[in-house]
Coordinates of C-alpha atoms in Angstrom, one line a residue:
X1 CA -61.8 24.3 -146.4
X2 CA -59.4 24.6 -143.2
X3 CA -55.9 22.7 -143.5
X4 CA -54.6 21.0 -140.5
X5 CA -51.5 21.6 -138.6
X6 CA -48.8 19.1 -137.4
X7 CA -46.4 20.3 -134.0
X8 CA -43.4 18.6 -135.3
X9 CA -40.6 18.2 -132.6
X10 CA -37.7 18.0 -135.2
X11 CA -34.6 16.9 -132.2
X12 CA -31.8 18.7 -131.6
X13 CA -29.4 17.4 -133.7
X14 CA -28.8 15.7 -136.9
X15 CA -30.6 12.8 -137.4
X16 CA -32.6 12.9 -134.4
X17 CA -36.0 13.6 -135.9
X18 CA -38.5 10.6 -135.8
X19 CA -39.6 9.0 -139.0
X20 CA -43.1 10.5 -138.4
X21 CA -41.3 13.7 -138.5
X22 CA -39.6 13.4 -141.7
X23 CA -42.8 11.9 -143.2
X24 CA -44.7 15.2 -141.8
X25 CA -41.8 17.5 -143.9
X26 CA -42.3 15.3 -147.0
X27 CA -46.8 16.0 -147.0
X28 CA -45.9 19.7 -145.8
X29 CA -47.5 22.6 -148.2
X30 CA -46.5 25.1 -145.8
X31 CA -43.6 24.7 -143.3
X32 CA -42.8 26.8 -140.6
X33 CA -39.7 26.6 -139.2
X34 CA -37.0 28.0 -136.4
X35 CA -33.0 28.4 -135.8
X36 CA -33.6 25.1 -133.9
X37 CA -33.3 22.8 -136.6
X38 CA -30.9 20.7 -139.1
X39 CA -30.9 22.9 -142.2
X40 CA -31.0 19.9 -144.1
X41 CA -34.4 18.7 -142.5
X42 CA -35.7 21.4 -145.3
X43 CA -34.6 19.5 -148.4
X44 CA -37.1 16.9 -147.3
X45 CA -40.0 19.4 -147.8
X46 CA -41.3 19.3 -151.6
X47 CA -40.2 21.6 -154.3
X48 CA -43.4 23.9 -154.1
X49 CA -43.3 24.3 -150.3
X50 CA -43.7 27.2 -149.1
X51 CA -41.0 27.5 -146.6
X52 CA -41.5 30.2 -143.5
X53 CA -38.7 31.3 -141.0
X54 CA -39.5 32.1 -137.9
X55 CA -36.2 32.1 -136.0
X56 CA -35.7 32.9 -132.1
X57 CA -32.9 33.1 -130.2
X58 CA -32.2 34.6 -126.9
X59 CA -32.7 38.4 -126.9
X60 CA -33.0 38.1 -131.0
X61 CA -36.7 37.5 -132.6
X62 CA -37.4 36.8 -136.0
X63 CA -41.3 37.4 -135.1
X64 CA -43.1 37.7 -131.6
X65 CA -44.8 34.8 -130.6
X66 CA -47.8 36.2 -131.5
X67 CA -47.2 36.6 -135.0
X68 CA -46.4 33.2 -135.2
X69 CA -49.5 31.8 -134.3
X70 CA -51.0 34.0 -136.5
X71 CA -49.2 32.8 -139.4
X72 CA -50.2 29.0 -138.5
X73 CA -53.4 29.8 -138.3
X74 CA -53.5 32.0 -141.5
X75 CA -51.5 29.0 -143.8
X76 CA -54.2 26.6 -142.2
X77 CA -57.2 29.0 -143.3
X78 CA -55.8 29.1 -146.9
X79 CA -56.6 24.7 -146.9
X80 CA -52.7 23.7 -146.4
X81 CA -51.3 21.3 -144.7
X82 CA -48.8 23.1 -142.1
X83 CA -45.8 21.7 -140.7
X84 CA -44.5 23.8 -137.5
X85 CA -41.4 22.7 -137.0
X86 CA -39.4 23.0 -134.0
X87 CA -36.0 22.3 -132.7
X88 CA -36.1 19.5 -129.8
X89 CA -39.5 19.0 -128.7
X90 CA -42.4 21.2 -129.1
X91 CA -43.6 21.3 -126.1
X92 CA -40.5 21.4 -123.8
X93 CA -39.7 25.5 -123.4
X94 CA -40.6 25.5 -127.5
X95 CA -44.2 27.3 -126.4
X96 CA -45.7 24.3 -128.7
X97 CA -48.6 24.6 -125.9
X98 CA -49.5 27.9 -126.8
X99 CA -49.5 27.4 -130.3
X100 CA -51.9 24.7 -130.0
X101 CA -54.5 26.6 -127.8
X102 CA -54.0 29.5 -130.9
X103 CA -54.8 26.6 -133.5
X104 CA -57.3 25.0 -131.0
X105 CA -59.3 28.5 -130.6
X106 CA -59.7 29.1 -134.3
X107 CA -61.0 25.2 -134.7
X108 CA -58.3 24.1 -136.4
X109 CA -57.1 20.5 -136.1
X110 CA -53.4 20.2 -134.9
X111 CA -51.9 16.6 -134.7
X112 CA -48.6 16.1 -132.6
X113 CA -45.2 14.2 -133.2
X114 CA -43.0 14.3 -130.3
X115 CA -39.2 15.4 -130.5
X116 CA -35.9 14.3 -128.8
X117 CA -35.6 17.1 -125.7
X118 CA -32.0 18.8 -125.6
X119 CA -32.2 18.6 -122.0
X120 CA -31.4 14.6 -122.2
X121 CA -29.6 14.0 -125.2
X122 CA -27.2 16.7 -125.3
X123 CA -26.0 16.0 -121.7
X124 CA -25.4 12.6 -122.8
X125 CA -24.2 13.1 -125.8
X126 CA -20.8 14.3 -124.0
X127 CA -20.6 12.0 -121.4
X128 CA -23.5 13.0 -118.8
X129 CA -26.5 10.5 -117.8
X130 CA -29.5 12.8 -116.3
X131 CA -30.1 9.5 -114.1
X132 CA -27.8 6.9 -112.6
X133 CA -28.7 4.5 -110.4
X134 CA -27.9 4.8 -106.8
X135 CA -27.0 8.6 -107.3
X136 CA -29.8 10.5 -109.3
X137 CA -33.0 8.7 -109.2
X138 CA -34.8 12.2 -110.6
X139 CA -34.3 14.9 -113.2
X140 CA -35.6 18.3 -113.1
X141 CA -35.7 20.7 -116.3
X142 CA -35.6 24.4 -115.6
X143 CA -35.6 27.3 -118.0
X144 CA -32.5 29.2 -117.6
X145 CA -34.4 32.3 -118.9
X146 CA -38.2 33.5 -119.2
X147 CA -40.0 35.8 -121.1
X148 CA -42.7 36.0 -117.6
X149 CA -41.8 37.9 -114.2
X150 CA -41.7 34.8 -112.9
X151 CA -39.1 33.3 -110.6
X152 CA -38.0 30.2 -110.3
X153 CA -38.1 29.1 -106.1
X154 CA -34.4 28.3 -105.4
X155 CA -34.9 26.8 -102.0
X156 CA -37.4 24.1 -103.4
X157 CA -34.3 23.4 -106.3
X158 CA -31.6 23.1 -103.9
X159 CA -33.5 21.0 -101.8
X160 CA -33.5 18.1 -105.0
X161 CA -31.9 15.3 -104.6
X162 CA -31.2 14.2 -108.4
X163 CA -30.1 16.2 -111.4
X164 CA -30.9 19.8 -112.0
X165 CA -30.9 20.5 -115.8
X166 CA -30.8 24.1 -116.6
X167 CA -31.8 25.2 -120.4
X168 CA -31.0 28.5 -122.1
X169 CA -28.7 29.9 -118.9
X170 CA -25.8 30.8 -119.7
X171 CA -26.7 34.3 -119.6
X172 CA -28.2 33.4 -116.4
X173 CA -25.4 31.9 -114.9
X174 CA -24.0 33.6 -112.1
X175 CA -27.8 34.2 -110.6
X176 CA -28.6 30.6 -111.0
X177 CA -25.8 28.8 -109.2
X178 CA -25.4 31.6 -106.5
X179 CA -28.8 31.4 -105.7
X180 CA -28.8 28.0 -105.3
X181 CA -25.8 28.0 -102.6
X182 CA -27.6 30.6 -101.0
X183 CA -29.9 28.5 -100.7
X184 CA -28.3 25.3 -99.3
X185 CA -27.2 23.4 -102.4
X186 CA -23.7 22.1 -101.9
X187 CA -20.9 24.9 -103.6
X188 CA -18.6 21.7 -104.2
X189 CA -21.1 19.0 -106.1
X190 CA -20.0 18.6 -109.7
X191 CA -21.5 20.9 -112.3
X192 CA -21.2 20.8 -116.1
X193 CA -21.8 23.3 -119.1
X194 CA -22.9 21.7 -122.5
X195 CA -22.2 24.0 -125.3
X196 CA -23.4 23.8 -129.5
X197 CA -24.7 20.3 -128.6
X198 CA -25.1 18.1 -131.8
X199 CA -22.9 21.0 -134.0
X200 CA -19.7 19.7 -134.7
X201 CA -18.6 22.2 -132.4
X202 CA -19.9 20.8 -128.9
X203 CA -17.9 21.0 -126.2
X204 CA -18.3 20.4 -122.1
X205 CA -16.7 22.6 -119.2
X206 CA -16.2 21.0 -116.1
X207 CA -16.2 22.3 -112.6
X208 CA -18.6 22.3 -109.1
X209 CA -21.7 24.5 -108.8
X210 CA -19.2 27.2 -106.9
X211 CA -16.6 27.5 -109.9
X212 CA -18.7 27.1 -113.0
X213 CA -19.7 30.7 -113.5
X214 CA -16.0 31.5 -113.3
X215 CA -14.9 28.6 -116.2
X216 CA -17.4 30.0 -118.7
X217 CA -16.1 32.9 -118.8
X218 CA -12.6 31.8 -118.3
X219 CA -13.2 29.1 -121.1
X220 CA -15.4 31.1 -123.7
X221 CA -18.9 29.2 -123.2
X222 CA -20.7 29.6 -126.5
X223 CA -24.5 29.3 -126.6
X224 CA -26.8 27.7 -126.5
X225 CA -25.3 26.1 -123.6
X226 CA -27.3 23.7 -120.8
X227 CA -25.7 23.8 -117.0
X228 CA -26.4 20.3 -115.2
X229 CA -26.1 20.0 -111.7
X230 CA -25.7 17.4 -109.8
X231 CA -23.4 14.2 -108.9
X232 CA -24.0 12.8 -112.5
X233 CA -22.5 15.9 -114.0
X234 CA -18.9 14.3 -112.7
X235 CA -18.9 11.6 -114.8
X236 CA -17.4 10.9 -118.4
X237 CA -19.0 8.2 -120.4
X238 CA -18.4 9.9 -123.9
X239 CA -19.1 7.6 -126.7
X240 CA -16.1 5.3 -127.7
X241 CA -15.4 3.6 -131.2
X242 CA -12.6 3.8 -133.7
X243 CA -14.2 6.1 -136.3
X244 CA -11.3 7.4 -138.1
X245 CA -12.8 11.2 -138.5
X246 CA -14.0 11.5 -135.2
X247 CA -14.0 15.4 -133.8
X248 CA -13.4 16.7 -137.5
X249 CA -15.4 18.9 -139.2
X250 CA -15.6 18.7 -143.2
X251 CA -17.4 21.1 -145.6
X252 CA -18.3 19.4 -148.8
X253 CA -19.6 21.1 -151.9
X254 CA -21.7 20.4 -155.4
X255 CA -24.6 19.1 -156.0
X256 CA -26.8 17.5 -153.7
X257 CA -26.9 13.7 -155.0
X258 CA -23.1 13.5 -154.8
X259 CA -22.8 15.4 -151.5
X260 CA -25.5 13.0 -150.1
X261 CA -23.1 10.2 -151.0
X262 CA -20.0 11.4 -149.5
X263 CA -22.0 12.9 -146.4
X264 CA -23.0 9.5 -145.7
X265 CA -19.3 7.8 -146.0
X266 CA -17.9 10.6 -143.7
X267 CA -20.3 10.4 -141.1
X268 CA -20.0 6.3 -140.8
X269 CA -16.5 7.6 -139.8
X270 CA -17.0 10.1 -137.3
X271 CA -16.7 13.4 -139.2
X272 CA -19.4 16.0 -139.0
X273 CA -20.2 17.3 -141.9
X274 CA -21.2 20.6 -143.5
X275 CA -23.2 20.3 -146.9
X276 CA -22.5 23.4 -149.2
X277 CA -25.2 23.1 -152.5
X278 CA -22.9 24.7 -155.8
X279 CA -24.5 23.1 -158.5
X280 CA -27.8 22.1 -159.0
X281 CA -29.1 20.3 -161.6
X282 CA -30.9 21.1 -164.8
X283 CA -32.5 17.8 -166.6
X284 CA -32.5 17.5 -170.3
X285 CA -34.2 14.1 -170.2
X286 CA -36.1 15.1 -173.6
X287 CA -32.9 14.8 -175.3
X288 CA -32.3 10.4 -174.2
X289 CA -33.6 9.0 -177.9
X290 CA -36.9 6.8 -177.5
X291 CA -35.1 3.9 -180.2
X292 CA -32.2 2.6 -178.8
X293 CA -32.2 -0.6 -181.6
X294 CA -29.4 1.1 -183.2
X295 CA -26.5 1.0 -180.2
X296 CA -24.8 -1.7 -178.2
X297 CA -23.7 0.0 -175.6
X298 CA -24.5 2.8 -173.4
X299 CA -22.0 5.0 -171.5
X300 CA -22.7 6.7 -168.5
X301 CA -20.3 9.2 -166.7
X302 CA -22.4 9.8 -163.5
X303 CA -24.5 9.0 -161.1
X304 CA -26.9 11.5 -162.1
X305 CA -27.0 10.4 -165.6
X306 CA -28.6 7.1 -164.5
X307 CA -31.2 8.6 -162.4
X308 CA -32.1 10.7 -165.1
X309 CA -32.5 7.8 -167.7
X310 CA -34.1 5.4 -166.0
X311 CA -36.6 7.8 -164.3
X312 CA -37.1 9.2 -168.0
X313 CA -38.1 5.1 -169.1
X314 CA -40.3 5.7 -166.2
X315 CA -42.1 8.5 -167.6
X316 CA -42.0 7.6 -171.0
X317 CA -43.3 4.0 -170.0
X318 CA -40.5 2.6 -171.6
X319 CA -40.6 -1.3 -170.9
X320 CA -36.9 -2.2 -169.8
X321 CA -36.4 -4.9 -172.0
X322 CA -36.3 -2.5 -174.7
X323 CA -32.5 -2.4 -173.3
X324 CA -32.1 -6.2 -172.7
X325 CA -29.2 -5.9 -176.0
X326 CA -27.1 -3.3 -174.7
X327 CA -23.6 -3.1 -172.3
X328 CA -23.2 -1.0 -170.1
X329 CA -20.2 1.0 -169.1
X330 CA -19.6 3.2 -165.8
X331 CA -16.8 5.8 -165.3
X332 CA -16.0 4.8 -161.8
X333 CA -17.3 2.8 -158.8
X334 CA -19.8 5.2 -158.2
X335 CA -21.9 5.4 -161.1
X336 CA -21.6 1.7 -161.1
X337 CA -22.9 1.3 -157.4
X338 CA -25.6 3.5 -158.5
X339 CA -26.1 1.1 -161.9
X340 CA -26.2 -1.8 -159.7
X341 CA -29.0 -0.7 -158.0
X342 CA -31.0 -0.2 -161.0
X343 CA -30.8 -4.2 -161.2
X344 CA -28.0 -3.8 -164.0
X345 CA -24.4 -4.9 -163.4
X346 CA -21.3 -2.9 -165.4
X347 CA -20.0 -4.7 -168.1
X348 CA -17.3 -2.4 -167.8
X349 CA -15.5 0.2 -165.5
X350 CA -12.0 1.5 -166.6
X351 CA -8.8 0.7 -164.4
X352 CA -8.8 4.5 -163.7
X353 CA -11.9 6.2 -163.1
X354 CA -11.3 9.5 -165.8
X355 CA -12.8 10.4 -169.0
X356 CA -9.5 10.0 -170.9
X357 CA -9.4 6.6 -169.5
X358 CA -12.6 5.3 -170.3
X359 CA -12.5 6.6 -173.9
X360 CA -9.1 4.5 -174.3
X361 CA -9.8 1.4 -172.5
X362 CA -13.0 0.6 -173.7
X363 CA -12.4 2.0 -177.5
X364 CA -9.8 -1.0 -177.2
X365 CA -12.6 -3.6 -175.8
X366 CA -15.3 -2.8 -178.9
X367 CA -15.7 -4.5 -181.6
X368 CA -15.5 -1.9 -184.9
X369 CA -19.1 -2.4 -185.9
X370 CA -20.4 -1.9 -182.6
X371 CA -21.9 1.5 -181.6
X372 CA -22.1 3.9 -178.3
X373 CA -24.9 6.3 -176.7
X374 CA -22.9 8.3 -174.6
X375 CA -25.7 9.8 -171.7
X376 CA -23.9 12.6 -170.0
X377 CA -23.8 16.3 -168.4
X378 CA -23.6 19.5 -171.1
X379 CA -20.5 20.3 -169.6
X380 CA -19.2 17.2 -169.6
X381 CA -15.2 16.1 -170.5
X382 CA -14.0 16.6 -174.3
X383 CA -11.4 13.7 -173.6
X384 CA -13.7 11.1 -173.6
X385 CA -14.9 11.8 -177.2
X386 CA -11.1 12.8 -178.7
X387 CA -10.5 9.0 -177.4
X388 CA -13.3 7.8 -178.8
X389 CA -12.7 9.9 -182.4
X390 CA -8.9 9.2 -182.3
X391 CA -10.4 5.3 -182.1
X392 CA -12.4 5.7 -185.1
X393 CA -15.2 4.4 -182.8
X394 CA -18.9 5.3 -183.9
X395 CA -20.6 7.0 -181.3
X396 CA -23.6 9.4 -180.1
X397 CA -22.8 12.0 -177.1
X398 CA -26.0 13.5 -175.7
X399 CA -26.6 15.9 -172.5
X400 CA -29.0 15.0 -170.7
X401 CA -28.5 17.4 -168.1
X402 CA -26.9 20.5 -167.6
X403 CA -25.4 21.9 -163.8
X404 CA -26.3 25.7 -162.5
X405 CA -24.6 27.3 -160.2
X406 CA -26.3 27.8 -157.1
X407 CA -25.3 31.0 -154.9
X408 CA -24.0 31.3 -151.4
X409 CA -26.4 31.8 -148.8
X410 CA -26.5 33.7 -145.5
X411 CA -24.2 31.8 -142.8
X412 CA -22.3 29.8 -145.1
X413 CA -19.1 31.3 -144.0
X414 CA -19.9 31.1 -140.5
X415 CA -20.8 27.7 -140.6
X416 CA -17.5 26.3 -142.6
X417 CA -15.2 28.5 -141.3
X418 CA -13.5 26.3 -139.1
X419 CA -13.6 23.0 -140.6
X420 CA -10.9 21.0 -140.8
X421 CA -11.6 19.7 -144.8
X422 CA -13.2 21.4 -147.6
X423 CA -13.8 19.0 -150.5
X424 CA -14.4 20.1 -154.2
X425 CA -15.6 17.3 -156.9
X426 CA -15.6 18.9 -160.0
X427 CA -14.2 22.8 -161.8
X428 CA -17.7 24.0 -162.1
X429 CA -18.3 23.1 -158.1
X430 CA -15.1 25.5 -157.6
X431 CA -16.0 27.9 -159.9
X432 CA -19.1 28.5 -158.0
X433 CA -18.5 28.0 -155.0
X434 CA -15.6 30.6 -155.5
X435 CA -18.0 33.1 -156.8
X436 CA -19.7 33.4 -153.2
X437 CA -17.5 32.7 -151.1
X438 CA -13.6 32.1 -150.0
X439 CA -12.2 29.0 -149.3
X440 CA -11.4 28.8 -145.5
X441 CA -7.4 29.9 -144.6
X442 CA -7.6 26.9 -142.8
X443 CA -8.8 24.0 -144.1
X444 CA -7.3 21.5 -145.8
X445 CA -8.4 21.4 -149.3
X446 CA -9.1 18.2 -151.3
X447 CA -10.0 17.4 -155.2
X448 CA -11.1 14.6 -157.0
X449 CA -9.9 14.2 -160.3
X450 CA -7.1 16.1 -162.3
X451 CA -9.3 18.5 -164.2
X452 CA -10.7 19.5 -161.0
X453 CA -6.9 19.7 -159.4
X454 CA -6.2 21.5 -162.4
X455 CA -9.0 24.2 -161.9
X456 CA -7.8 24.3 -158.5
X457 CA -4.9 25.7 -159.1
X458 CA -5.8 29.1 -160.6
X459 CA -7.4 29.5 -157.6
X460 CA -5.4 28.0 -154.8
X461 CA -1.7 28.9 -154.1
X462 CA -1.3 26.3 -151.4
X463 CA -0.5 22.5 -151.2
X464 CA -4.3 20.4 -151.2
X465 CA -5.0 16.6 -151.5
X466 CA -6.4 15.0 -154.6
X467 CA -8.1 11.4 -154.3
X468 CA -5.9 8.9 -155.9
X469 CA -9.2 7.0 -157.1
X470 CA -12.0 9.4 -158.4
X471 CA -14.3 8.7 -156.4
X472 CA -16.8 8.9 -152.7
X473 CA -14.2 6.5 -151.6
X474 CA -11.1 7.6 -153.3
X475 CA -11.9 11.1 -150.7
X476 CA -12.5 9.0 -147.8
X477 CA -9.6 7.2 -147.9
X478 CA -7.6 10.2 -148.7
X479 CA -8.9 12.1 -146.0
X480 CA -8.6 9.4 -143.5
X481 CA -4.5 8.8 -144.7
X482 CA -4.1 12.7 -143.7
X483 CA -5.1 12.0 -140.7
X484 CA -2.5 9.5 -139.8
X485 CA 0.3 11.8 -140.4

């Protein structure tokens, strides 16, 4: 049985792929993917995905064309369903077109899910409308560079009236904008280069269609770049709010729940963030007891730990009132947000949020007879139990997950190397992130909690920042503070 193929346009930036297209990634058995594209697009794809790269860039090819549409249509032929996915929109200089025909030609069924074209929203994303009333009424989109002997007509171009939108032509440059003076199109009209759109790293050179070619040199343009032409190109209507992180680039490391979390808080406030996996994790969820008659509370110093758990009552069938007697207490304000959305408000959360304070504040809030499940990582903190022992308080500590390391990949250093913040939440993050790689000279380093800061410094022979209150907001807040000084 033939699978079927979906021409998934995925943007061309960070959260600019449709919800279609993210619901495509999630059914994919087989995804096929380019440069193009939000690395983190792929954690959407399930486990067993089998996950193809197929990378282009200008004068550098992962595979011909060719090949590509022979892998589509091979995956398809094996009965899976194959997500292509492409950076901006497929069918806007992505050669989605002839990828169909391929599919089309072998009878295979190929649905389509539109992408957001670089060629509008990069432009506007620093400050550039393709179309303004009164002034460009029209938008043309050229290819900067071809694979075909084909040339583009100049004299028709300069004769346009609105905005000329060149993709891919940096390389190009100095052919495209003195052909189209040559040709009659005004040396002095405004003309803009649009560089790493969407990266963290975007940035705009300004001149007229005479000087431009001269200010990317002079000015370093970095592809991919886009060169817009026109009247439009002279105005500046970057986006304006009072995010605090705005411009700044943070690398955050560990495992992927907590760095979703903090991702999320430092991109409400501006910051573009880079997502560096060093710990995944390894559930023990056969280890959470099936009676829990015999405790009153339970203790959970994670987020992760009450995933785990509850997904395990889940599995087990477990009916939640089996519970309805027990406390509950969190280690901070993030394992209690994440209690809270279980339906289940902390009875308590410790003044500070560290092991050694939890085992001493709430060993003083129990009553003697009153007993604890403690629902934790392997590795977890020996403080908490010599509180809870020094208390004389009865207790059971099981691991219901353990953390890997997870080892560097290829063009980790290149992407962090220039952020302004690198952000560690725990010794074993460090630990392995240090065993692949070298924290940037520099970034600013920050730490959450003092066994962390203290692991830090075996490593780190330089001042760094560590979060007052041990937690996603306790690094926002310090983060945002540095940036006032």
């Amino acid at each position: 049985m033939k699978g079927t193929v979906k021409l998934v346009g995925a943007g061309c930036g960070r959260g600019l792929i449709s919800i279609m297209g993210v619901k495509a990634i999630e059914g994919a058995q087989s995804l096929v993917y380019d440069d193009l594209i939000d690395d983190e697009l792929l954690g959407y794809a399930p486990s067993d995905c089998k996950k193809i790269y197929v990378g282009k860039r200008y004068a550098k090819h992962s595979k011909t064309q060719e090949e590509i549409n022979r892998i589509l249509i091979d995956e398809a032929k094996a009965g899976r369903r194959v997500v292509r996915l492409k950076g901006g929109d497929s069918f806007v200089f992505g050669r989605g077109g002839e990828e169909y025909l391929a599919l089309e030609a072998e009878g295979i069924n190929c649905r389509l899910i539109p992408g957001i074209s670089s060629s509008i929203a990069v432009p506007e994303s620093l400050g550039i409308p393709v179309t303004h009333r009164k002034m460009a009424q029209s938008f043309t989109v050229i290819t900067g560079h071809t694979a075909t002997d084909m040339k583009e007509d100049y004299s028709a171009l300069a004769k346009m009236r609105g905005t000329l939108v060149f993709l891919m032509g940096l390389n190009s440059l100095s052919e495209i904008t003195s052909e189209l003076i040559r040709c009659g199109k005004p040396a002095k009209i405004p003309a803009s280069i649009v560089c790493r759109g969407f990266s963290g790293r975007e940035r705009r050179i300004d001149g007229t269609l005479g000087t431009i070619a001269e200010e990317a040199v002079r000015q370093r343009a970095e592809t991919p770049g886009i060169l817009v032409v026109g009247e439009v190109a002279g105005f500046h209507m970057e986006s304006k709010g009072d995010e605090k992180l705005s411009g700044k680039r943070v690398c955050i490391t560990g495992t992927m729940s907590f760095m979703s979390r903090l991702k999320t808080a430092l991109e409400e406030e501006g910051a573009f963030v880079e997502s560096v996996e060093t710990l995944s994790l390894e559930k023990k969820a056969e280890n959470i007891p099936n009676d829990f008659s015999e405790y009153d509370w339970i203790i959970f110093t994670s987020a992760n730990g009450i995933d785990i758990f509850f997904d395990e009552l889940k599995v087990r069938d477990i009916d939640i009132r089996k519970i309805s007697h027990m406390k509950f207490a969190c280690i901070g304000r993030g394992t209690e947000e994440k209690l809270r959305r279980q339906g289940i408000i902390a009875d308590f959360v410790p003044e500070k949020y560290t092991a050694r304070t939890l085992g001493k504040e709430i060993a003083r809030k129990l009553d003697k007879r009153e007993r604890l499940l403690i629902l934790r990582a392997e590795k977890g903190s020996v403080e908490l139990t010599e509180e809870l022992e020094n208390a004389g308080v009865s207790f059971d500590d099981i691991k219901i997950y353990d953390t890997k390391f997870v080892p560097g990949k290829k063009g980790d250093d290149e992407r962090i190397g220039d952020c302004h913040y690198i952000v560690f939440a725990s010794a074993q993050g460090i630990k392995s992130f240090l065993s692949g790689h070298e924290i940037p000279e520099n970034s600013q380093v920050v730490c959450i909690g003092d066994i962390t800061a203290k692991e830090l410094r075996t490593h780190v022979d330089r001042k760094f920042l560590s979060a007052g209150e041990h937690s996603v907001k306790g690094i926002l807040e310090i983060i945002c503070e540095a940036e006032k000084l």
